[in-house]
């Protein structure tokens, strides 16, 4: 990889391309190289400024006034006119959390935190166990794709159940959700854009109708919690706000955790002595999850846009610059983690990772994600300690700038 052109008026990297094959296959050697080279640089391939070091990334996350979240969900590359037309007709989402700044973000997030109360999250634990057990019970010995069998259906089912969507709609909803990562974070073809945009309009309409039903008759679910806040004070949270939250959560709470659990199982099975340690003592799992989040999270990079010119580690980043923060590079920054490139489930300070962000946008679903991963690993450690990765398989990762997880994970499931 050519290094940064420091002689240019700003440091420009001509070969850093998060949609390029080497990066998609394994971004971490590239993260390490660019973190070493510069704290920040302009990446021509994606027209973004890239920030590489833990301290600077933490400072970005703690400064929402300078680093706006407004670009969080915006397509990296311009949408086709056709896709824009489809969305204009039938998709009316507006920023509510991950792509929203204060003061609206503060208001919406406060009410969501009520819905994500420890009480409601705790009520999910038996449901996660039950669903994970049902999925594992259904596995036949032999070669199995664990993404299809477990890591995809578990978070999908849980987030839809949490929001309150009926069980019988799950397959239809999953169909509509497909490929949304490519839409906002990848470089989809015109045909793909048409298909995804159409699915987004179906899904949006479904969310609108669903929230209207809950408003007419609230029950015991997260959406009804929000509806009750609306009924008590319509100015605090509108039904449109709630529709936006339901729409956004069903994505945020799903692909992220599928990908993370896939990465987690892959890492553990690739390090058999650490997998054996977990199988021998399952109380190691919560700590192992922090190391897995540090070492191989499902969101190794996230986005911001600057509201003014700002210095990042001595590099001048202009106003209105689109910014990519390399969370994965921060999580392996040698200034913060000893021997950062080694995977060690007994690491004492792994929890200082930035995998869930930091500050006002800190991931609201972190407790749920941790719970789902913990239960999936616990169940596998109990049931199939002899689980092995199918040898010599190629792992395929979707091409996009932010999300990372294997599309399939083949294992030999013992009889
Ligand atoms: C391992 C799985 C997950 C990872 C790695 C992850 C990571 C992240 C990251 C990096 C952010 C952005 C923080 C920022 O902008 O500063 C975020 C925000 C968010 N996440 Fe997660 N997440 C995961 C699972 C979940 C789940 C299960 C849910 C929902 C149930 C969820 C809901 C959200 C929401 C709503 C936000 C926006 C919060 C805000 O802007 O205030 N995430 N997450």
Coordinates of C-alpha atoms and ligand atoms in Angstrom, one line a residue:
X1 CA 0.0 0.0 0.0
X2 CA 1.4 3.4 -0.9
X3 CA 1.7 5.6 2.1
X4 CA 0.3 9.0 2.8
X5 CA 1.4 11.9 0.6
X6 CA 2.4 14.2 3.4
X7 CA 3.7 16.8 1.0
X8 CA 0.2 17.6 -0.2
X9 CA -1.5 20.6 1.5
X10 CA -3.3 18.0 3.5
X11 CA -2.2 14.4 4.1
X12 CA -3.8 12.4 1.3
X13 CA -3.9 8.6 1.2
X14 CA -4.3 7.4 -2.4
X15 CA -4.7 3.7 -1.8
X16 CA -6.8 3.5 1.5
X17 CA -10.0 1.9 0.3
X18 CA -12.4 0.3 2.8
X19 CA -14.4 -1.1 -0.1
X20 CA -11.3 -2.7 -1.6
X21 CA -10.8 -6.5 -1.5
X22 CA -7.9 -6.6 0.9
X23 CA -9.6 -4.4 3.4
X24 CA -12.9 -6.3 3.3
X25 CA -11.0 -9.6 3.7
X26 CA -9.1 -8.3 6.8
X27 CA -9.0 -4.6 7.7
X28 CA -6.8 -5.0 10.7
X29 CA -3.3 -5.0 9.1
X30 CA -4.4 -1.9 7.1
X31 CA -5.8 -0.3 10.3
X32 CA -2.5 -0.9 12.0
X33 CA -0.4 0.5 9.1
X34 CA -2.5 3.7 8.8
X35 CA -2.6 4.3 12.6
X36 CA 1.2 4.1 12.5
X37 CA 1.5 6.5 9.6
X38 CA -0.8 9.3 10.7
X39 CA -3.6 10.3 13.1
X40 CA -5.8 11.5 10.3
X41 CA -5.7 11.7 6.5
X42 CA -7.9 12.3 3.5
X43 CA -8.9 9.1 1.7
X44 CA -9.5 9.9 -1.9
X45 CA -11.3 6.6 -2.7
X46 CA -14.2 7.4 -0.4
X47 CA -13.9 11.2 -0.2
X48 CA -13.6 11.0 3.6
X49 CA -11.2 12.0 6.3
X50 CA -10.1 9.0 8.3
X51 CA -9.1 9.1 12.0
X52 CA -7.0 6.3 13.2
X53 CA -5.9 6.5 16.9
X54 CA -7.7 5.8 20.2
X55 CA -7.3 9.1 21.9
X56 CA -8.4 11.1 18.8
X57 CA -11.4 8.8 18.2
X58 CA -12.5 9.1 21.8
X59 CA -12.2 12.9 21.5
X60 CA -14.4 12.8 18.4
X61 CA -17.0 10.7 20.1
X62 CA -17.1 13.1 23.1
X63 CA -17.5 16.2 20.9
X64 CA -20.8 16.0 19.1
X65 CA -20.8 19.8 18.6
X66 CA -17.8 19.5 16.3
X67 CA -18.4 16.0 15.0
X68 CA -22.1 15.8 14.0
X69 CA -23.7 12.4 13.7
X70 CA -25.9 13.6 10.8
X71 CA -24.2 11.4 8.2
X72 CA -24.7 8.2 10.3
X73 CA -27.1 6.5 7.9
X74 CA -26.6 8.5 4.7
X75 CA -25.5 6.5 1.6
X76 CA -21.7 6.8 1.2
X77 CA -22.1 7.1 -2.5
X78 CA -24.9 9.1 -4.3
X79 CA -28.2 7.2 -4.8
X80 CA -29.6 6.6 -8.3
X81 CA -32.4 8.9 -9.3
X82 CA -34.7 5.9 -9.5
X83 CA -34.0 4.9 -5.9
X84 CA -34.4 8.5 -4.7
X85 CA -37.8 8.6 -6.5
X86 CA -39.0 5.4 -4.8
X87 CA -38.0 6.6 -1.4
X88 CA -39.6 10.0 -1.9
X89 CA -42.9 8.3 -2.6
X90 CA -43.0 5.8 0.3
X91 CA -40.3 6.3 2.8
X92 CA -40.5 9.1 5.3
X93 CA -37.9 8.3 7.9
X94 CA -36.0 11.2 9.6
X95 CA -33.1 11.2 12.0
X96 CA -33.9 10.1 15.5
X97 CA -30.8 8.6 17.2
X98 CA -27.6 7.4 15.5
X99 CA -27.8 10.1 12.8
X100 CA -29.3 12.8 14.9
X101 CA -27.7 15.6 17.0
X102 CA -28.9 17.4 20.1
X103 CA -31.4 18.7 21.1
X104 CA -33.6 16.3 19.2
X105 CA -31.3 13.4 19.9
X106 CA -31.3 14.2 23.6
X107 CA -35.2 14.1 23.8
X108 CA -35.6 10.9 21.8
X109 CA -32.8 9.1 23.5
X110 CA -34.1 9.9 26.9
X111 CA -37.4 8.3 26.2
X112 CA -35.8 5.3 24.5
X113 CA -33.7 4.7 27.6
X114 CA -36.9 4.2 29.5
X115 CA -37.9 1.5 27.0
X116 CA -34.5 -0.1 27.3
X117 CA -34.8 -0.2 31.1
X118 CA -32.9 -2.9 32.9
X119 CA -36.4 -4.4 33.8
X120 CA -37.3 -4.8 30.1
X121 CA -33.9 -6.1 29.1
X122 CA -34.0 -8.6 32.0
X123 CA -37.4 -9.9 30.8
X124 CA -35.7 -10.9 27.6
X125 CA -33.2 -13.2 29.1
X126 CA -35.5 -16.3 29.3
X127 CA -36.8 -15.5 25.8
X128 CA -33.2 -15.4 24.4
X129 CA -32.4 -18.7 26.1
X130 CA -35.6 -20.3 24.8
X131 CA -35.1 -19.1 21.2
X132 CA -31.4 -20.0 21.2
X133 CA -32.2 -23.5 22.7
X134 CA -34.9 -24.0 20.0
X135 CA -32.5 -23.1 17.2
X136 CA -29.7 -25.3 18.6
X137 CA -32.1 -28.2 19.1
X138 CA -33.0 -28.0 15.5
X139 CA -29.4 -28.5 14.3
X140 CA -28.6 -31.8 12.7
X141 CA -25.1 -33.2 13.1
X142 CA -22.7 -32.7 10.2
X143 CA -21.6 -29.6 8.3
X144 CA -23.7 -26.7 9.5
X145 CA -23.7 -23.0 8.6
X146 CA -24.0 -21.3 12.0
X147 CA -25.0 -18.0 10.6
X148 CA -28.1 -19.5 9.0
X149 CA -28.8 -21.8 12.0
X150 CA -28.2 -19.5 14.9
X151 CA -26.4 -16.1 14.6
X152 CA -28.9 -14.7 12.1
X153 CA -32.2 -15.9 13.4
X154 CA -31.5 -15.3 17.1
X155 CA -30.9 -11.5 17.1
X156 CA -33.5 -11.0 14.3
X157 CA -36.2 -12.8 16.4
X158 CA -35.2 -11.0 19.6
X159 CA -35.2 -7.5 18.2
X160 CA -38.5 -8.0 16.4
X161 CA -40.0 -9.5 19.6
X162 CA -38.6 -6.6 21.7
X163 CA -40.2 -4.0 19.4
X164 CA -43.4 -6.1 19.5
X165 CA -43.7 -7.3 15.9
X166 CA -45.8 -10.5 15.7
X167 CA -44.1 -13.8 15.3
X168 CA -45.9 -14.6 12.1
X169 CA -44.4 -11.5 10.4
X170 CA -40.8 -12.5 11.0
X171 CA -40.0 -14.0 7.7
X172 CA -41.5 -11.2 5.7
X173 CA -39.7 -8.6 7.9
X174 CA -36.4 -10.4 7.5
X175 CA -36.9 -10.4 3.7
X176 CA -37.4 -6.6 3.7
X177 CA -34.3 -6.0 5.8
X178 CA -31.9 -7.8 3.6
X179 CA -29.1 -5.7 2.0
X180 CA -29.7 -2.5 3.9
X181 CA -26.1 -2.4 4.8
X182 CA -25.1 -2.2 1.1
X183 CA -27.6 0.6 0.6
X184 CA -26.1 3.1 3.1
X185 CA -22.6 1.8 3.7
X186 CA -21.6 0.0 0.4
X187 CA -21.6 0.7 -3.3
X188 CA -24.8 -1.0 -4.6
X189 CA -25.6 -1.3 -8.3
X190 CA -28.7 0.5 -9.7
X191 CA -30.7 -2.7 -9.6
X192 CA -29.8 -3.4 -6.0
X193 CA -30.7 0.1 -5.1
X194 CA -34.1 -0.2 -6.7
X195 CA -34.8 -3.5 -4.8
X196 CA -33.6 -2.2 -1.5
X197 CA -35.4 1.1 -1.7
X198 CA -38.6 -0.8 -2.6
X199 CA -38.2 -3.0 0.5
X200 CA -37.5 0.0 2.6
X201 CA -40.9 1.5 1.6
X202 CA -42.7 -1.7 2.5
X203 CA -41.0 -1.9 5.8
X204 CA -41.6 1.8 6.5
X205 CA -45.4 1.3 5.8
X206 CA -45.4 -1.7 8.1
X207 CA -43.8 0.3 10.9
X208 CA -46.3 3.1 10.5
X209 CA -49.3 0.7 10.6
X210 CA -47.8 -1.2 13.6
X211 CA -47.3 2.0 15.7
X212 CA -50.8 3.1 14.9
X213 CA -52.1 -0.3 16.1
X214 CA -50.1 0.0 19.3
X215 CA -51.3 3.6 19.8
X216 CA -54.9 2.3 19.6
X217 CA -54.2 -0.6 22.0
X218 CA -50.9 -0.6 23.9
X219 CA -49.6 -3.9 25.3
X220 CA -46.5 -5.0 27.2
X221 CA -43.7 -4.3 24.7
X222 CA -41.1 -1.6 23.9
X223 CA -43.2 0.2 21.4
X224 CA -46.1 0.3 23.8
X225 CA -43.7 1.8 26.4
X226 CA -43.0 4.6 23.9
X227 CA -46.7 4.9 23.0
X228 CA -47.6 5.5 26.7
X229 CA -45.1 8.3 26.9
X230 CA -46.7 9.8 23.8
X231 CA -50.3 9.4 25.2
X232 CA -49.2 11.1 28.4
X233 CA -47.5 14.0 26.6
X234 CA -47.8 14.1 22.8
X235 CA -45.1 16.8 22.6
X236 CA -42.6 14.6 24.3
X237 CA -42.7 11.9 21.6
X238 CA -44.8 11.9 18.5
X239 CA -46.1 8.8 16.8
X240 CA -43.9 9.6 13.8
X241 CA -40.9 9.7 16.2
X242 CA -41.9 6.2 17.5
X243 CA -42.3 4.9 13.9
X244 CA -38.7 6.1 13.2
X245 CA -37.4 4.4 16.3
X246 CA -39.1 1.1 15.5
X247 CA -37.7 1.3 11.9
X248 CA -34.2 2.2 13.0
X249 CA -34.0 -0.3 15.9
X250 CA -35.0 -3.3 13.8
X251 CA -31.8 -2.7 11.8
X252 CA -29.5 -1.6 14.6
X253 CA -30.5 -4.4 16.8
X254 CA -30.1 -7.1 14.2
X255 CA -27.2 -7.2 11.7
X256 CA -24.8 -5.8 14.3
X257 CA -25.4 -8.7 16.6
X258 CA -25.6 -11.4 13.9
X259 CA -22.2 -10.2 12.7
X260 CA -20.6 -9.9 16.1
X261 CA -21.7 -13.3 17.2
X262 CA -20.4 -14.8 13.9
X263 CA -17.0 -13.0 14.4
X264 CA -17.0 -14.2 18.1
X265 CA -17.6 -17.9 17.3
X266 CA -15.1 -17.8 14.4
X267 CA -12.4 -16.3 16.7
X268 CA -13.0 -18.7 19.5
X269 CA -12.9 -21.8 17.3
X270 CA -9.8 -20.5 15.6
X271 CA -8.2 -20.4 19.0
X272 CA -9.0 -23.9 20.3
X273 CA -7.2 -23.5 23.6
X274 CA -9.3 -20.4 24.5
X275 CA -12.5 -22.2 23.4
X276 CA -11.6 -25.2 25.6
X277 CA -11.0 -22.8 28.5
X278 CA -14.5 -21.4 28.0
X279 CA -16.0 -24.9 27.7
X280 CA -14.3 -25.9 31.0
X281 CA -15.4 -22.7 32.8
X282 CA -18.4 -20.9 31.3
X283 CA -18.1 -18.0 33.8
X284 CA -15.2 -16.8 31.5
X285 CA -17.7 -15.9 28.8
X286 CA -18.6 -12.3 29.8
X287 CA -14.9 -11.3 29.9
X288 CA -14.3 -13.1 26.7
X289 CA -17.1 -11.1 25.1
X290 CA -15.3 -7.9 25.9
X291 CA -12.1 -9.1 24.3
X292 CA -14.1 -10.3 21.3
X293 CA -15.6 -6.8 21.0
X294 CA -12.2 -5.3 21.2
X295 CA -10.5 -7.6 18.8
X296 CA -13.2 -8.3 16.2
X297 CA -16.3 -6.2 16.6
X298 CA -19.0 -5.9 14.0
X299 CA -18.6 -2.2 13.5
X300 CA -14.9 -1.5 13.0
X301 CA -15.6 1.9 11.6
X302 CA -18.3 4.6 12.0
X303 CA -19.0 8.0 10.5
X304 CA -19.3 11.7 11.5
X305 CA -19.3 15.1 9.7
X306 CA -17.4 18.1 11.0
X307 CA -19.3 21.3 11.7
X308 CA -16.1 23.4 11.7
X309 CA -12.4 23.1 10.9
X310 CA -10.7 21.2 13.7
X311 CA -7.2 19.8 14.6
X312 CA -7.0 16.0 14.9
X313 CA -3.6 14.9 16.3
X314 CA -2.1 17.9 14.6
X315 CA -3.8 17.4 11.3
X316 CA -6.2 20.1 10.1
X317 CA -9.5 18.6 9.1
X318 CA -11.8 21.1 7.3
X319 CA -15.3 22.1 8.1
X320 CA -18.0 19.8 6.5
X321 CA -15.6 17.0 6.1
X322 CA -17.1 13.5 6.1
X323 CA -15.1 11.5 8.7
X324 CA -14.5 7.8 9.1
X325 CA -13.5 6.9 12.6
X326 CA -11.6 3.5 12.7
X327 CA -13.0 2.0 15.9
X328 CA -11.2 -1.2 15.1
X329 CA -7.9 0.6 14.9
X330 CA -8.6 2.3 18.2
X331 CA -9.3 -1.1 19.8
X332 CA -5.8 -2.3 18.8
X333 CA -3.9 0.9 19.5
X334 CA -0.7 -0.1 21.3
X335 CA -0.8 3.0 23.3
X336 CA -3.9 1.6 25.1
X337 CA -3.7 -2.1 24.9
X338 CA -0.7 -4.3 25.6
X339 CA 0.1 -6.6 22.7
X340 CA -3.0 -5.4 21.0
X341 CA -2.8 -7.8 18.0
X342 CA -3.1 -10.9 20.2
X343 CA -6.4 -12.3 21.1
X344 CA -6.6 -13.1 24.8
X345 CA -9.9 -13.8 26.6
X346 CA -8.3 -13.2 30.0
X347 CA -7.1 -9.7 29.1
X348 CA -7.9 -7.4 32.1
X349 CA -8.7 -4.1 30.4
X350 CA -10.5 -5.3 27.2
X351 CA -13.7 -3.5 28.4
X352 CA -12.1 -0.2 27.6
X353 CA -12.7 -0.9 23.9
X354 CA -14.7 1.6 21.8
X355 CA -16.8 -1.0 20.0
X356 CA -20.1 0.5 21.2
X357 CA -18.8 4.1 20.8
X358 CA -18.7 6.5 23.7
X359 CA -20.6 9.6 24.8
X360 CA -24.1 10.7 23.9
X361 CA -24.5 8.1 21.1
X362 CA -23.1 5.2 23.1
X363 CA -24.9 2.1 21.8
X364 CA -28.3 1.8 23.5
X365 CA -28.5 -1.9 22.7
X366 CA -25.1 -2.9 24.2
X367 CA -26.7 -4.8 27.1
X368 CA -28.9 -6.8 24.7
X369 CA -26.1 -7.5 22.3
X370 CA -23.9 -8.7 25.2
X371 CA -26.7 -10.9 26.5
X372 CA -27.4 -12.5 23.1
X373 CA -23.7 -13.3 22.5
X374 CA -23.3 -14.6 26.0
X375 CA -26.2 -17.0 25.8
X376 CA -25.3 -18.2 22.3
X377 CA -21.7 -19.0 23.4
X378 CA -22.9 -20.5 26.7
X379 CA -25.2 -22.8 24.9
X380 CA -22.6 -23.9 22.3
X381 CA -20.0 -24.5 25.1
X382 CA -22.5 -26.7 27.0
X383 CA -23.9 -28.6 24.1
X384 CA -21.0 -28.9 21.6
X385 CA -17.6 -28.3 23.2
X386 CA -16.2 -30.4 20.3
X387 CA -17.4 -27.9 17.7
X388 CA -14.8 -27.2 15.0
X389 CA -14.6 -24.8 12.1
X390 CA -14.7 -26.6 8.8
X391 CA -11.1 -26.5 7.6
X392 CA -10.0 -24.3 4.7
X393 CA -13.2 -22.4 4.2
X394 CA -13.2 -19.0 2.7
X395 CA -14.9 -16.4 4.7
X396 CA -17.0 -13.9 2.8
X397 CA -17.7 -10.4 4.2
X398 CA -20.2 -7.9 2.7
X399 CA -18.4 -5.0 1.1
X400 CA -19.2 -1.8 3.0
X401 CA -17.4 0.8 5.1
X402 CA -18.8 0.1 8.5
X403 CA -20.1 -3.4 9.2
X404 CA -18.2 -6.6 9.3
X405 CA -19.3 -10.2 9.9
X406 CA -19.0 -13.5 7.9
X407 CA -21.9 -14.2 5.6
X408 CA -21.6 -17.9 6.6
X409 CA -19.7 -19.8 9.2
X410 CA -19.3 -23.5 8.4
X411 CA -18.8 -25.8 11.4
X412 CA -18.6 -29.5 11.9
X413 CA -21.4 -30.2 14.4
X414 CA -20.6 -33.4 16.3
X415 CA -23.2 -36.2 16.4
Ligands
LIG1 C1 -22.4 -6.3 19.0 C2 -23.5 -5.6 18.5 C3 -23.5 -4.1 18.4 C4 -22.4 -3.2 18.1 C5 -21.0 -3.6 17.9 C6 -23.0 -1.9 18.1 C7 -22.2 -0.8 17.9 C8 -22.8 0.5 17.9 C9 -22.0 1.7 17.6 C10 -20.5 1.7 17.3 C11 -22.8 2.7 17.7 C12 -22.5 4.2 17.4 C13 -22.1 5.0 18.5 C14 -21.8 6.4 18.1 O1 -22.3 6.9 17.1 O2 -21.1 7.0 18.9 C15 -24.1 2.2 18.1 C16 -25.3 3.0 18.2 C17 -26.5 2.5 18.4 N1 -26.9 1.2 18.6 FE1 -25.6 -0.4 18.6 N2 -24.3 -2.0 18.4 C18 -24.7 -3.3 18.6 C19 -25.9 -3.8 18.9 C20 -27.0 -3.0 19.0 C21 -28.3 -3.6 19.4 C22 -28.7 -5.0 19.7 C23 -29.2 -2.5 19.3 C24 -30.7 -2.4 19.6 C25 -31.3 -3.3 20.3 C26 -28.5 -1.3 19.0 C27 -29.0 -0.1 18.9 C28 -28.2 1.1 18.7 C29 -28.8 2.4 18.6 C30 -30.3 2.8 18.7 C31 -27.7 3.3 18.4 C32 -27.8 4.8 18.3 C33 -27.7 5.4 19.7 C34 -27.6 6.9 19.7 O3 -27.3 7.5 18.7 O4 -27.9 7.5 20.7 N3 -27.1 -1.7 18.8 N4 -24.1 0.9 18.2

